[in-house]
Structures are given as C-alpha cells and as structure tokens.
mmCIF file of C-alpha atoms in Angstrom:
data_model
loop_
_atom_site.group_PDB
_atom_site.id
_atom_site.type_symbol
_atom_site.label_atom_id
_atom_site.label_comp_id
_atom_site.label_asym_id
_atom_site.label_seq_id
_atom_site.Cartn_x
_atom_site.Cartn_y
_atom_site.Cartn_z
ATOM 1 C CA MET U 1384 224.131 50.945 -30.526
ATOM 2 C CA ARG U 1385 226.374 53.391 -28.711
ATOM 3 C CA ALA U 1386 229.715 54.503 -30.114
ATOM 4 C CA ARG U 1387 232.283 57.290 -29.981
ATOM 5 C CA PHE U 1388 234.388 58.649 -32.836
ATOM 6 C CA ALA U 1389 236.585 61.751 -32.947
ATOM 7 C CA GLN U 1390 234.652 64.396 -30.977
ATOM 8 C CA PHE U 1391 231.332 62.684 -31.665
ATOM 9 C CA ALA U 1392 229.159 60.298 -29.676
ATOM 10 C CA ILE U 1393 226.080 58.524 -31.012
ATOM 11 C CA ASP U 1394 223.349 56.588 -29.222
ATOM 12 C CA SER U 1395 220.697 54.784 -31.248
ATOM 13 C CA GLU U 1396 218.481 54.266 -28.184
ATOM 14 C CA THR U 1397 218.163 57.957 -27.337
ATOM 15 C CA ARG U 1398 218.588 58.878 -31.025
ATOM 16 C CA GLN U 1399 221.237 61.453 -30.246
ATOM 17 C CA LEU U 1400 224.349 62.540 -32.109
ATOM 18 C CA LEU U 1401 226.595 64.696 -29.936
ATOM 19 C CA SER U 1402 229.615 66.834 -30.749
ATOM 20 C CA HIS U 1403 231.572 68.473 -27.931
ATOM 21 C CA GLY U 1404 228.674 67.433 -25.685
ATOM 22 C CA ARG U 1405 226.173 69.354 -27.821
ATOM 23 C CA GLU U 1406 223.422 67.714 -29.831
ATOM 24 C CA ILE U 1407 223.592 67.786 -33.635
ATOM 25 C CA HIS U 1408 220.372 67.516 -35.586
ATOM 26 C CA LEU U 1409 219.985 64.824 -38.232
ATOM 27 C CA SER U 1410 216.789 63.859 -40.000
ATOM 28 C CA PRO U 1411 215.441 60.461 -38.823
ATOM 29 C CA LYS U 1412 216.550 58.585 -41.951
ATOM 30 C CA ALA U 1413 219.980 60.224 -41.998
ATOM 31 C CA PHE U 1414 220.427 59.196 -38.359
ATOM 32 C CA ASP U 1415 219.404 55.609 -39.178
ATOM 33 C CA LEU U 1416 221.814 55.555 -42.105
ATOM 34 C CA LEU U 1417 224.718 56.777 -39.976
ATOM 35 C CA CYS U 1418 223.940 54.157 -37.298
ATOM 36 C CA THR U 1419 223.873 51.458 -39.974
ATOM 37 C CA LEU U 1420 227.243 52.452 -41.406
ATOM 38 C CA ILE U 1421 228.836 52.566 -37.950
ATOM 39 C CA GLU U 1422 227.364 49.186 -36.993
ATOM 40 C CA MET U 1423 228.645 47.606 -40.223
ATOM 41 C CA ARG U 1424 232.092 49.261 -40.162
ATOM 42 C CA PRO U 1425 234.510 48.866 -41.853
ATOM 43 C CA LYS U 1426 232.433 46.949 -44.378
ATOM 44 C CA VAL U 1427 231.215 48.812 -47.443
ATOM 45 C CA VAL U 1428 227.436 48.432 -47.480
ATOM 46 C CA GLU U 1429 225.895 48.148 -50.913
ATOM 47 C CA LYS U 1430 223.370 50.771 -51.935
ATOM 48 C CA ALA U 1431 220.638 48.190 -52.430
ATOM 49 C CA ASP U 1432 221.090 46.938 -48.864
ATOM 50 C CA LEU U 1433 221.010 50.483 -47.494
ATOM 51 C CA ARG U 1434 217.856 51.332 -49.432
ATOM 52 C CA ALA U 1435 216.169 48.153 -48.148
ATOM 53 C CA ARG U 1436 217.057 49.006 -44.573
ATOM 54 C CA ILE U 1437 216.271 52.721 -44.613
ATOM 55 C CA TRP U 1438 213.205 52.514 -46.862
ATOM 56 C CA PRO U 1439 211.752 49.014 -46.298
ATOM 57 C CA ASN U 1440 209.147 47.934 -48.861
ATOM 58 C CA THR U 1441 209.499 51.254 -50.684
ATOM 59 C CA TYR U 1442 211.092 51.930 -54.037
ATOM 60 C CA VAL U 1443 213.549 54.827 -54.007
ATOM 61 C CA VAL U 1444 216.315 55.902 -56.371
ATOM 62 C CA ASP U 1445 219.981 56.427 -55.518
ATOM 63 C CA ALA U 1446 219.439 60.186 -55.361
ATOM 64 C CA ASN U 1447 217.521 59.765 -52.077
ATOM 65 C CA LEU U 1448 220.478 57.937 -50.587
ATOM 66 C CA ASN U 1449 222.908 60.552 -51.884
ATOM 67 C CA ILE U 1450 220.895 63.298 -50.169
ATOM 68 C CA LEU U 1451 221.153 61.524 -46.799
ATOM 69 C CA ILE U 1452 224.886 60.924 -47.227
ATOM 70 C CA GLY U 1453 225.318 64.624 -47.959
ATOM 71 C CA GLU U 1454 223.352 65.541 -44.831
ATOM 72 C CA ILE U 1455 225.542 63.249 -42.704
ATOM 73 C CA ARG U 1456 228.750 64.676 -44.171
ATOM 74 C CA ARG U 1457 227.658 68.239 -43.435
ATOM 75 C CA ALA U 1458 226.801 67.307 -39.849
ATOM 76 C CA LEU U 1459 230.192 65.644 -39.320
ATOM 77 C CA GLY U 1460 232.233 68.226 -41.233
ATOM 78 C CA ASP U 1461 233.225 65.526 -43.727
ATOM 79 C CA SER U 1462 233.716 65.753 -47.485
ATOM 80 C CA VAL U 1463 234.051 63.496 -50.507
ATOM 81 C CA GLN U 1464 237.517 64.887 -51.238
ATOM 82 C CA GLU U 1465 238.837 64.300 -47.703
ATOM 83 C CA SER U 1466 236.754 61.505 -46.225
ATOM 84 C CA LYS U 1467 237.331 61.204 -42.492
ATOM 85 C CA PHE U 1468 234.171 59.260 -41.700
ATOM 86 C CA ILE U 1469 232.106 58.335 -44.766
ATOM 87 C CA ARG U 1470 233.836 56.505 -47.585
ATOM 88 C CA THR U 1471 232.264 56.323 -51.035
ATOM 89 C CA VAL U 1472 232.927 53.296 -53.235
ATOM 90 C CA TYR U 1473 231.532 54.387 -56.571
ATOM 91 C CA GLY U 1474 229.100 51.950 -58.121
ATOM 92 C CA VAL U 1475 228.960 49.898 -54.899
ATOM 93 C CA GLY U 1476 227.968 51.785 -51.757
ATOM 94 C CA TYR U 1477 229.263 53.474 -48.628
ATOM 95 C CA GLY U 1478 231.301 52.583 -45.571
ATOM 96 C CA PHE U 1479 232.262 54.185 -42.276
ATOM 97 C CA CYS U 1480 236.017 54.752 -42.389
ATOM 98 C CA GLY U 1481 236.554 56.604 -39.098
ATOM 99 C CA THR U 1482 237.898 55.072 -35.896
ATOM 100 C CA ALA U 1483 234.899 54.334 -33.696
ATOM 101 C CA VAL U 1484 234.822 52.807 -30.217
ATOM 102 C CA ASP U 1485 231.756 50.855 -29.094
ATOM 103 C CA ASP U 1486 230.311 51.894 -25.757
ATOM 104 C CA PRO U 1487 228.350 48.864 -24.514
ATOM 105 C CA ARG U 1488 228.207 49.916 -20.874
ATOM 106 C CA PRO U 1489 224.540 49.919 -19.743
ATOM 107 C CA ARG U 1490 222.885 53.109 -18.623
ATOM 108 C CA THR U 1491 221.693 53.612 -15.070
ATOM 109 C CA GLU U 1492 218.362 55.187 -16.038
ATOM 110 C CA GLY U 1493 215.520 53.558 -14.122
ATOM 111 C CA GLN U 1494 217.898 52.191 -11.503
ATOM 112 C CA ALA U 1495 218.714 53.625 -8.101
ATOM 113 C CA LEU U 1496 221.392 56.293 -8.473
ATOM 114 C CA PHE U 1497 223.857 57.226 -5.773
ATOM 115 C CA CYS U 1498 226.553 59.282 -7.490
ATOM 116 C CA TRP U 1499 226.651 61.523 -10.535
ATOM 117 C CA VAL U 1500 228.505 64.583 -11.770
ATOM 118 C CA VAL U 1501 227.166 67.806 -13.252
ATOM 119 C CA TRP U 1502 228.929 69.709 -16.023
ATOM 120 C CA ASN U 1503 227.500 72.780 -17.736
ATOM 121 C CA GLY U 1504 224.064 71.994 -16.289
ATOM 122 C CA ARG U 1505 224.000 68.444 -17.653
ATOM 123 C CA THR U 1506 223.885 65.255 -15.613
ATOM 124 C CA TYR U 1507 226.303 62.328 -16.073
ATOM 125 C CA PRO U 1508 225.527 59.253 -13.921
ATOM 126 C CA LEU U 1509 228.392 57.200 -12.507
ATOM 127 C CA ALA U 1510 228.188 53.420 -12.445
ATOM 128 C CA GLU U 1511 228.871 51.202 -9.473
ATOM 129 C CA GLY U 1512 232.594 50.477 -9.136
ATOM 130 C CA ASP U 1513 235.416 52.180 -11.027
ATOM 131 C CA ASN U 1514 234.742 55.084 -13.386
ATOM 132 C CA VAL U 1515 237.865 56.114 -15.299
ATOM 133 C CA ILE U 1516 238.016 59.750 -16.412
ATOM 134 C CA GLY U 1517 240.300 60.622 -19.296
ATOM 135 C CA ARG U 1518 240.928 61.672 -22.859
ATOM 136 C CA ASP U 1519 241.047 58.089 -24.103
ATOM 137 C CA PRO U 1520 237.712 57.397 -25.877
ATOM 138 C CA ARG U 1521 237.548 54.096 -24.015
ATOM 139 C CA SER U 1522 237.305 55.904 -20.677
ATOM 140 C CA ASP U 1523 234.056 55.620 -18.770
ATOM 141 C CA MET U 1524 233.892 59.412 -18.802
ATOM 142 C CA TRP U 1525 235.486 60.711 -21.972
ATOM 143 C CA LEU U 1526 236.800 64.267 -21.459
ATOM 144 C CA ASP U 1527 238.162 65.400 -24.807
ATOM 145 C CA ALA U 1528 239.487 68.717 -23.510
ATOM 146 C CA ASP U 1529 242.768 70.556 -23.038
ATOM 147 C CA GLY U 1530 244.959 69.434 -20.163
ATOM 148 C CA VAL U 1531 243.237 66.061 -19.673
ATOM 149 C CA SER U 1532 245.493 62.976 -19.705
ATOM 150 C CA ARG U 1533 244.430 59.799 -21.501
ATOM 151 C CA ARG U 1534 243.767 58.141 -18.123
ATOM 152 C CA HIS U 1535 243.513 61.101 -15.808
ATOM 153 C CA ALA U 1536 241.604 60.061 -12.688
ATOM 154 C CA ILE U 1537 239.182 57.516 -11.324
ATOM 155 C CA ILE U 1538 236.054 57.795 -9.192
ATOM 156 C CA ARG U 1539 235.179 54.647 -7.233
ATOM 157 C CA VAL U 1540 231.501 54.367 -6.343
ATOM 158 C CA ASP U 1541 230.367 52.127 -3.488
ATOM 159 C CA SER U 1542 226.648 52.819 -3.101
ATOM 160 C CA SER U 1543 226.082 50.066 -0.528
ATOM 161 C CA ASN U 1544 228.365 51.935 1.882
ATOM 162 C CA ARG U 1545 227.418 55.365 0.490
ATOM 163 C CA ARG U 1546 230.987 56.180 -0.502
ATOM 164 C CA ALA U 1547 232.635 57.746 -3.529
ATOM 165 C CA ARG U 1548 236.402 58.149 -3.684
ATOM 166 C CA LEU U 1549 238.654 59.976 -6.139
ATOM 167 C CA GLU U 1550 242.180 59.046 -7.194
ATOM 168 C CA ASP U 1551 244.560 60.737 -9.614
ATOM 169 C CA LEU U 1552 246.096 58.300 -12.117
ATOM 170 C CA GLY U 1553 249.437 60.061 -12.509
ATOM 171 C CA SER U 1554 248.008 62.749 -14.780
ATOM 172 C CA THR U 1555 250.233 65.430 -16.255
ATOM 173 C CA ASN U 1556 248.268 68.398 -14.903
ATOM 174 C CA GLY U 1557 246.894 66.857 -11.740
ATOM 175 C CA THR U 1558 243.427 66.415 -10.288
ATOM 176 C CA PHE U 1559 241.963 68.859 -7.786
ATOM 177 C CA VAL U 1560 239.121 68.875 -5.303
ATOM 178 C CA GLY U 1561 238.444 72.547 -4.825
ATOM 179 C CA HIS U 1562 241.925 74.080 -4.730
ATOM 180 C CA THR U 1563 243.586 71.010 -3.209
ATOM 181 C CA ALA U 1564 245.610 68.658 -5.387
ATOM 182 C CA VAL U 1565 244.703 64.993 -5.066
ATOM 183 C CA LYS U 1566 247.825 63.109 -3.965
ATOM 184 C CA THR U 1567 246.216 59.989 -2.541
ATOM 185 C CA GLU U 1568 242.724 58.538 -2.775
ATOM 186 C CA VAL U 1569 240.278 60.973 -1.188
ATOM 187 C CA ALA U 1570 236.649 60.689 -0.121
ATOM 188 C CA LEU U 1571 234.157 62.844 -1.997
ATOM 189 C CA SER U 1572 231.247 64.741 -0.510
ATOM 190 C CA ASP U 1573 228.086 66.029 -2.104
ATOM 191 C CA GLY U 1574 228.808 69.321 -3.889
ATOM 192 C CA ASP U 1575 232.564 68.860 -4.221
ATOM 193 C CA LEU U 1576 234.107 70.602 -7.231
ATOM 194 C CA ILE U 1577 236.594 68.462 -9.159
ATOM 195 C CA ARG U 1578 238.969 70.006 -11.692
ATOM 196 C CA VAL U 1579 240.338 67.703 -14.396
ATOM 197 C CA GLY U 1580 242.467 69.606 -16.889
ATOM 198 C CA THR U 1581 240.276 72.555 -17.921
ATOM 199 C CA VAL U 1582 237.025 70.787 -16.971
ATOM 200 C CA ASP U 1583 235.169 71.490 -13.727
ATOM 201 C CA LEU U 1584 232.810 68.766 -12.520
ATOM 202 C CA THR U 1585 230.455 69.020 -9.554
ATOM 203 C CA VAL U 1586 229.959 65.790 -7.606
ATOM 204 C CA ARG U 1587 226.498 64.919 -6.359
ATOM 205 C CA LEU U 1588 225.800 62.103 -3.900
ATOM 206 C CA ARG U 1589 222.258 61.070 -3.107
ATOM 207 C CA ALA U 1590 220.108 57.983 -2.718
ATOM 208 C CA THR U 1591 217.205 58.139 -5.168
ATOM 209 C CA ASP U 1592 215.085 55.881 -7.316
ATOM 210 C CA THR U 1593 215.338 58.046 -10.403
ATOM 211 C CA LEU U 1594 217.818 60.306 -12.104
ATOM 212 C CA PRO U 1595 217.725 63.984 -11.147
ATOM 213 C CA GLU U 1596 215.621 66.150 -13.426
ATOM 214 C CA THR U 1597 218.394 67.325 -15.717
ATOM 215 C CA LYS U 1598 218.940 66.449 -19.334
ATOM 216 C CA LYS U 1599 220.356 62.935 -19.530
ATOM 217 C CA ILE U 1600 222.681 62.595 -22.514
ATOM 218 C CA GLY U 1601 225.100 59.816 -21.647
ATOM 219 C CA ARG U 1602 228.641 59.782 -20.399
ATOM 220 C CA ARG U 1603 230.682 61.561 -23.027
ATOM 221 C CA ILE U 1604 231.979 65.054 -22.394
ATOM 222 C CA ARG U 1605 233.857 67.630 -24.350
#
C-alpha cells in the first residue's frame, strides 16, 4: 500500500512514513494500524477488528489500541479535538478521515534504470514515459513546495533511445534548466540542474542494472 495525504507519504512495502521528504518514526504496530486505517478509509473500523489484525491470536484491552492511536496522532500532528486524519467514533472504533491519494505506480528497484533526479542527496527514479512534476498529489513527482504549480512540468524518458526531455506545462513561475527558461521541449543531459518553483533537481542519466547507492525513498518530495 502506497498513499499520499497532506504533506505525508506512506509505503507499507518499505515501511516508511515521510513528512516533507523526511522519515517519521512509528513503532511497528502503530505503523500497521495507520496502514490499516488508510486502506479501509473512509470506513470506521471496529476496535475488535483492529485488535484482531494488529494483535492476531493475542488478547489485548482497548488501552493498547488507544496508545497506538495516540502515537499516530502525535506523529501526524493530529488531535481528538481537531481531527484531520484520525476520526474517533466512541464505542465503535476509528477511521481515517483525511484525503488520501493511492499511489499504485510500481517502483523501478531491481530494474534497469536510465534516468533519475537527485534532491538533497536523495535519489528519485523516473519511470519510462511521462513523469509529471507538480503540486498536485496525483503527480508522478509530488513537489509540495512554494512556487510549484499543480501541473508544473513533465520529463519524458525514452531509455531505448537514451533520451530524456523536459517540457514546462504552462506553470506560473516557469521551469529552468540552469539559468535558461524552458520555452519548448528541451533535451536533458546528465548533470543538468532543473529549477521548479523553489526546488532544485539534478538530472542523472545512466544505463545501469541497479539503482545508484543513495537512499531510495520513493517519488514524493517536499
């Protein structure tokens, strides 16, 4: 399960919860509980069902569940009084009440990689074909940062011909390669610096069988 909500991104496969591109620690059971609530959204999941899923074949009291819910709320900056993400239905259970977007796009790990970008020392692989960059959470590369339009730019990857091309999508603040504004579709070279809003991305082009040795955390950026 991979999803995005507000400034957060969660990936059940890598067991990572990210905020602003930085990892947030959750205990294993709190992470499983959050994944369950997001998967079942907007349904309110009964406490008995949650206990059976988080603690299979083990008897626990509601207090254990309450502790995990509290841990999740602290991690997300949520509260009972102003629930942005976790809704409590007293006497019944809990539900995820935030707006989450599923991210089903498969990762490229283990596959040959031709094009990726680097931001703040982290690696973000680009898929074959069109990769939309923007502030819309449905973008292939979600840049939740100042000056970024909802659909800001697009990078087109054609690994068979060893080409990557960049196009501005009519953004408000423009897209730049180095200091040059992108007016029409332009070819990218290894090491090019792209500016999108306030975000600087370095383009890397290379044929390889594995991802470069940088921390691989997905495709969401803030």
